[in-house]
């Protein structure tokens, strides 16, 4: 992307759509509506409707970890996913969706096992991978797709 390109970035707090210059992505942009940090560099927690709003108008790639609190490998992967979020910020956004509380999202995205990570580009699925991974492998997978 070029530095003067404008990107739509959904706010994780209010779901407002912000327009951010690509050159400013790394400068801790805040939401024009609610002032929340747009790209906090940690995984966002999204419920089912929140996930759809988040994906609808957002130009940055999003990796969603579909997980469940009752899944041991999911819990083990959580700190790895947080580390990957720091490594991939600000160009890639990471989010978590607890499918035990968002079964509509699990159905819509055809999640058959947890953890499953789905990479979305412009709101559409670009790739998915199932099973817990260490941070380095998450980052390598994302970069191999983008
Ligand atoms: Zn906001």
PDB file of C-alpha atoms and ligand atoms in Angstrom:
ATOM      1  CA  UNK A   1       0.000   0.000   0.000  1.00  0.00           C
ATOM      2  CA  UNK A   2       1.173   3.551  -0.625  1.00  0.00           C
ATOM      3  CA  UNK A   3       1.595   6.049   2.201  1.00  0.00           C
ATOM      4  CA  UNK A   4      -1.118   8.422   0.957  1.00  0.00           C
ATOM      5  CA  UNK A   5      -3.725   5.681   0.577  1.00  0.00           C
ATOM      6  CA  UNK A   6      -6.761   6.065   2.846  1.00  0.00           C
ATOM      7  CA  UNK A   7      -8.002   2.960   4.641  1.00  0.00           C
ATOM      8  CA  UNK A   8     -11.284   2.269   6.369  1.00  0.00           C
ATOM      9  CA  UNK A   9     -10.593   1.070   9.890  1.00  0.00           C
ATOM     10  CA  UNK A  10     -13.424  -0.068  12.155  1.00  0.00           C
ATOM     11  CA  UNK A  11     -13.217   1.169  15.760  1.00  0.00           C
ATOM     12  CA  UNK A  12     -13.021  -1.756  18.213  1.00  0.00           C
ATOM     13  CA  UNK A  13     -14.954   0.220  20.843  1.00  0.00           C
ATOM     14  CA  UNK A  14     -17.858   1.890  19.002  1.00  0.00           C
ATOM     15  CA  UNK A  15     -17.723   0.139  15.575  1.00  0.00           C
ATOM     16  CA  UNK A  16     -17.492   3.546  13.881  1.00  0.00           C
ATOM     17  CA  UNK A  17     -15.699   3.485  10.537  1.00  0.00           C
ATOM     18  CA  UNK A  18     -12.642   5.730  10.466  1.00  0.00           C
ATOM     19  CA  UNK A  19     -10.630   6.820   7.458  1.00  0.00           C
ATOM     20  CA  UNK A  20      -6.928   6.592   8.232  1.00  0.00           C
ATOM     21  CA  UNK A  21      -3.998   7.485   5.993  1.00  0.00           C
ATOM     22  CA  UNK A  22      -1.793   4.449   5.503  1.00  0.00           C
ATOM     23  CA  UNK A  23       1.186   6.535   6.617  1.00  0.00           C
ATOM     24  CA  UNK A  24      -0.499   7.091  10.001  1.00  0.00           C
ATOM     25  CA  UNK A  25      -1.308   3.460  10.778  1.00  0.00           C
ATOM     26  CA  UNK A  26       1.779   3.072  12.952  1.00  0.00           C
ATOM     27  CA  UNK A  27       1.164   6.336  14.854  1.00  0.00           C
ATOM     28  CA  UNK A  28      -1.451   5.023  17.280  1.00  0.00           C
ATOM     29  CA  UNK A  29      -4.514   6.486  15.549  1.00  0.00           C
ATOM     30  CA  UNK A  30      -7.613   7.067  17.691  1.00  0.00           C
ATOM     31  CA  UNK A  31     -11.286   6.880  16.770  1.00  0.00           C
ATOM     32  CA  UNK A  32     -12.733  10.189  15.550  1.00  0.00           C
ATOM     33  CA  UNK A  33     -16.008   9.419  17.303  1.00  0.00           C
ATOM     34  CA  UNK A  34     -15.061   7.941  20.703  1.00  0.00           C
ATOM     35  CA  UNK A  35     -11.276   8.550  20.905  1.00  0.00           C
ATOM     36  CA  UNK A  36     -10.514   4.860  21.621  1.00  0.00           C
ATOM     37  CA  UNK A  37      -7.231   3.562  20.152  1.00  0.00           C
ATOM     38  CA  UNK A  38      -8.042   2.094  16.737  1.00  0.00           C
ATOM     39  CA  UNK A  39      -5.119  -0.323  16.590  1.00  0.00           C
ATOM     40  CA  UNK A  40      -4.270  -1.306  20.166  1.00  0.00           C
ATOM     41  CA  UNK A  41      -1.930  -4.149  19.154  1.00  0.00           C
ATOM     42  CA  UNK A  42      -3.778  -6.747  21.194  1.00  0.00           C
ATOM     43  CA  UNK A  43      -6.568  -9.114  20.220  1.00  0.00           C
ATOM     44  CA  UNK A  44     -10.053  -7.607  20.254  1.00  0.00           C
ATOM     45  CA  UNK A  45     -12.869  -9.583  21.859  1.00  0.00           C
ATOM     46  CA  UNK A  46     -15.863  -9.647  19.540  1.00  0.00           C
ATOM     47  CA  UNK A  47     -19.268 -11.253  19.894  1.00  0.00           C
ATOM     48  CA  UNK A  48     -21.217 -12.495  16.864  1.00  0.00           C
ATOM     49  CA  UNK A  49     -22.865  -9.218  15.784  1.00  0.00           C
ATOM     50  CA  UNK A  50     -19.695  -7.323  16.731  1.00  0.00           C
ATOM     51  CA  UNK A  51     -17.662  -9.560  14.445  1.00  0.00           C
ATOM     52  CA  UNK A  52     -19.918  -8.930  11.453  1.00  0.00           C
ATOM     53  CA  UNK A  53     -19.876  -5.168  12.051  1.00  0.00           C
ATOM     54  CA  UNK A  54     -16.128  -5.277  12.452  1.00  0.00           C
ATOM     55  CA  UNK A  55     -15.578  -7.140   9.189  1.00  0.00           C
ATOM     56  CA  UNK A  56     -18.118  -5.187   7.148  1.00  0.00           C
ATOM     57  CA  UNK A  57     -16.166  -2.016   6.427  1.00  0.00           C
ATOM     58  CA  UNK A  58     -12.566  -2.526   7.330  1.00  0.00           C
ATOM     59  CA  UNK A  59      -9.722  -2.462   4.836  1.00  0.00           C
ATOM     60  CA  UNK A  60      -7.037  -4.039   7.006  1.00  0.00           C
ATOM     61  CA  UNK A  61      -6.678  -7.831   7.090  1.00  0.00           C
ATOM     62  CA  UNK A  62      -8.273  -9.419  10.175  1.00  0.00           C
ATOM     63  CA  UNK A  63      -7.317 -12.725  11.765  1.00  0.00           C
ATOM     64  CA  UNK A  64     -10.122 -14.119  13.926  1.00  0.00           C
ATOM     65  CA  UNK A  65      -9.404 -16.825  16.484  1.00  0.00           C
ATOM     66  CA  UNK A  66     -12.633 -18.769  16.881  1.00  0.00           C
ATOM     67  CA  UNK A  67     -12.239 -20.390  20.275  1.00  0.00           C
ATOM     68  CA  UNK A  68     -14.117 -21.725  23.276  1.00  0.00           C
ATOM     69  CA  UNK A  69     -13.292 -21.403  26.998  1.00  0.00           C
ATOM     70  CA  UNK A  70     -13.826 -25.166  27.467  1.00  0.00           C
ATOM     71  CA  UNK A  71     -11.055 -25.977  24.952  1.00  0.00           C
ATOM     72  CA  UNK A  72      -7.638 -26.561  26.562  1.00  0.00           C
ATOM     73  CA  UNK A  73      -5.543 -25.934  23.426  1.00  0.00           C
ATOM     74  CA  UNK A  74      -7.489 -22.684  22.877  1.00  0.00           C
ATOM     75  CA  UNK A  75      -6.538 -21.443  26.340  1.00  0.00           C
ATOM     76  CA  UNK A  76      -2.929 -22.499  25.805  1.00  0.00           C
ATOM     77  CA  UNK A  77      -2.795 -20.579  22.529  1.00  0.00           C
ATOM     78  CA  UNK A  78      -4.188 -17.328  24.003  1.00  0.00           C
ATOM     79  CA  UNK A  79      -0.805 -15.826  25.030  1.00  0.00           C
ATOM     80  CA  UNK A  80       0.680 -16.919  21.686  1.00  0.00           C
ATOM     81  CA  UNK A  81      -2.131 -15.141  19.859  1.00  0.00           C
ATOM     82  CA  UNK A  82      -1.507 -11.995  21.943  1.00  0.00           C
ATOM     83  CA  UNK A  83       2.160 -12.100  21.049  1.00  0.00           C
ATOM     84  CA  UNK A  84       1.309 -12.526  17.354  1.00  0.00           C
ATOM     85  CA  UNK A  85      -1.023  -9.492  17.605  1.00  0.00           C
ATOM     86  CA  UNK A  86       1.877  -7.344  18.830  1.00  0.00           C
ATOM     87  CA  UNK A  87       4.146  -8.617  16.058  1.00  0.00           C
ATOM     88  CA  UNK A  88       1.604  -8.113  13.268  1.00  0.00           C
ATOM     89  CA  UNK A  89       0.339  -4.653  14.397  1.00  0.00           C
ATOM     90  CA  UNK A  90      -0.546  -2.230  12.900  1.00  0.00           C
ATOM     91  CA  UNK A  91      -0.963  -3.756   9.446  1.00  0.00           C
ATOM     92  CA  UNK A  92      -2.971  -6.802  10.533  1.00  0.00           C
ATOM     93  CA  UNK A  93      -5.734  -6.827  13.154  1.00  0.00           C
ATOM     94  CA  UNK A  94      -6.298  -9.814  15.435  1.00  0.00           C
ATOM     95  CA  UNK A  95      -9.587 -10.630  17.116  1.00  0.00           C
ATOM     96  CA  UNK A  96     -11.108 -13.414  19.179  1.00  0.00           C
ATOM     97  CA  UNK A  97     -14.633 -14.750  18.998  1.00  0.00           C
ATOM     98  CA  UNK A  98     -15.872 -17.095  21.739  1.00  0.00           C
ATOM     99  CA  UNK A  99     -18.146 -19.444  19.817  1.00  0.00           C
ATOM    100  CA  UNK A 100     -19.728 -20.863  22.975  1.00  0.00           C
ATOM    101  CA  UNK A 101     -21.369 -17.422  23.293  1.00  0.00           C
ATOM    102  CA  UNK A 102     -21.646 -16.734  19.543  1.00  0.00           C
ATOM    103  CA  UNK A 103     -22.989 -19.886  17.943  1.00  0.00           C
ATOM    104  CA  UNK A 104     -24.475 -17.847  15.100  1.00  0.00           C
ATOM    105  CA  UNK A 105     -20.958 -16.748  14.163  1.00  0.00           C
ATOM    106  CA  UNK A 106     -19.694 -20.346  14.321  1.00  0.00           C
ATOM    107  CA  UNK A 107     -22.479 -21.433  11.984  1.00  0.00           C
ATOM    108  CA  UNK A 108     -22.020 -18.514   9.579  1.00  0.00           C
ATOM    109  CA  UNK A 109     -18.295 -19.160   9.275  1.00  0.00           C
ATOM    110  CA  UNK A 110     -18.614 -22.976   9.302  1.00  0.00           C
ATOM    111  CA  UNK A 111     -16.363 -23.482  12.326  1.00  0.00           C
ATOM    112  CA  UNK A 112     -16.153 -27.237  12.921  1.00  0.00           C
ATOM    113  CA  UNK A 113     -13.369 -27.352  15.519  1.00  0.00           C
ATOM    114  CA  UNK A 114     -11.577 -24.970  17.862  1.00  0.00           C
ATOM    115  CA  UNK A 115      -9.267 -23.260  17.746  1.00  0.00           C
ATOM    116  CA  UNK A 116      -9.728 -22.253  14.121  1.00  0.00           C
ATOM    117  CA  UNK A 117      -8.132 -19.077  12.804  1.00  0.00           C
ATOM    118  CA  UNK A 118      -9.701 -17.395   9.789  1.00  0.00           C
ATOM    119  CA  UNK A 119      -7.959 -14.632   7.871  1.00  0.00           C
ATOM    120  CA  UNK A 120     -10.363 -12.108   6.328  1.00  0.00           C
ATOM    121  CA  UNK A 121      -9.463  -9.612   3.615  1.00  0.00           C
ATOM    122  CA  UNK A 122     -12.046  -6.936   2.785  1.00  0.00           C
ATOM    123  CA  UNK A 123     -14.599  -8.898   4.811  1.00  0.00           C
ATOM    124  CA  UNK A 124     -14.108 -12.148   2.894  1.00  0.00           C
ATOM    125  CA  UNK A 125     -12.378 -15.285   4.051  1.00  0.00           C
ATOM    126  CA  UNK A 126      -8.922 -15.604   2.468  1.00  0.00           C
ATOM    127  CA  UNK A 127      -7.582 -18.573   4.444  1.00  0.00           C
ATOM    128  CA  UNK A 128      -8.170 -20.683   7.539  1.00  0.00           C
ATOM    129  CA  UNK A 129      -6.156 -22.999   9.703  1.00  0.00           C
ATOM    130  CA  UNK A 130      -7.255 -25.239  12.580  1.00  0.00           C
ATOM    131  CA  UNK A 131      -5.351 -26.274  15.687  1.00  0.00           C
ATOM    132  CA  UNK A 132      -3.280 -24.357  18.241  1.00  0.00           C
ATOM    133  CA  UNK A 133      -0.075 -22.755  16.969  1.00  0.00           C
ATOM    134  CA  UNK A 134       2.846 -20.964  18.626  1.00  0.00           C
ATOM    135  CA  UNK A 135       3.150 -17.219  17.935  1.00  0.00           C
ATOM    136  CA  UNK A 136       5.898 -17.625  15.348  1.00  0.00           C
ATOM    137  CA  UNK A 137       3.821 -20.069  13.332  1.00  0.00           C
ATOM    138  CA  UNK A 138       0.749 -17.803  13.489  1.00  0.00           C
ATOM    139  CA  UNK A 139       2.815 -14.897  12.153  1.00  0.00           C
ATOM    140  CA  UNK A 140       4.413 -17.063   9.447  1.00  0.00           C
ATOM    141  CA  UNK A 141       1.002 -18.368   8.350  1.00  0.00           C
ATOM    142  CA  UNK A 142      -0.483 -14.868   8.114  1.00  0.00           C
ATOM    143  CA  UNK A 143       2.496 -13.556   6.157  1.00  0.00           C
ATOM    144  CA  UNK A 144       2.366 -16.518   3.786  1.00  0.00           C
ATOM    145  CA  UNK A 145      -1.229 -15.612   2.893  1.00  0.00           C
ATOM    146  CA  UNK A 146      -0.874 -11.813   2.590  1.00  0.00           C
TER     147      UNK A 146
HETATM  148 ZN1  LIG B   1     -14.870   4.564  18.357  1.00  0.00          ZN
END
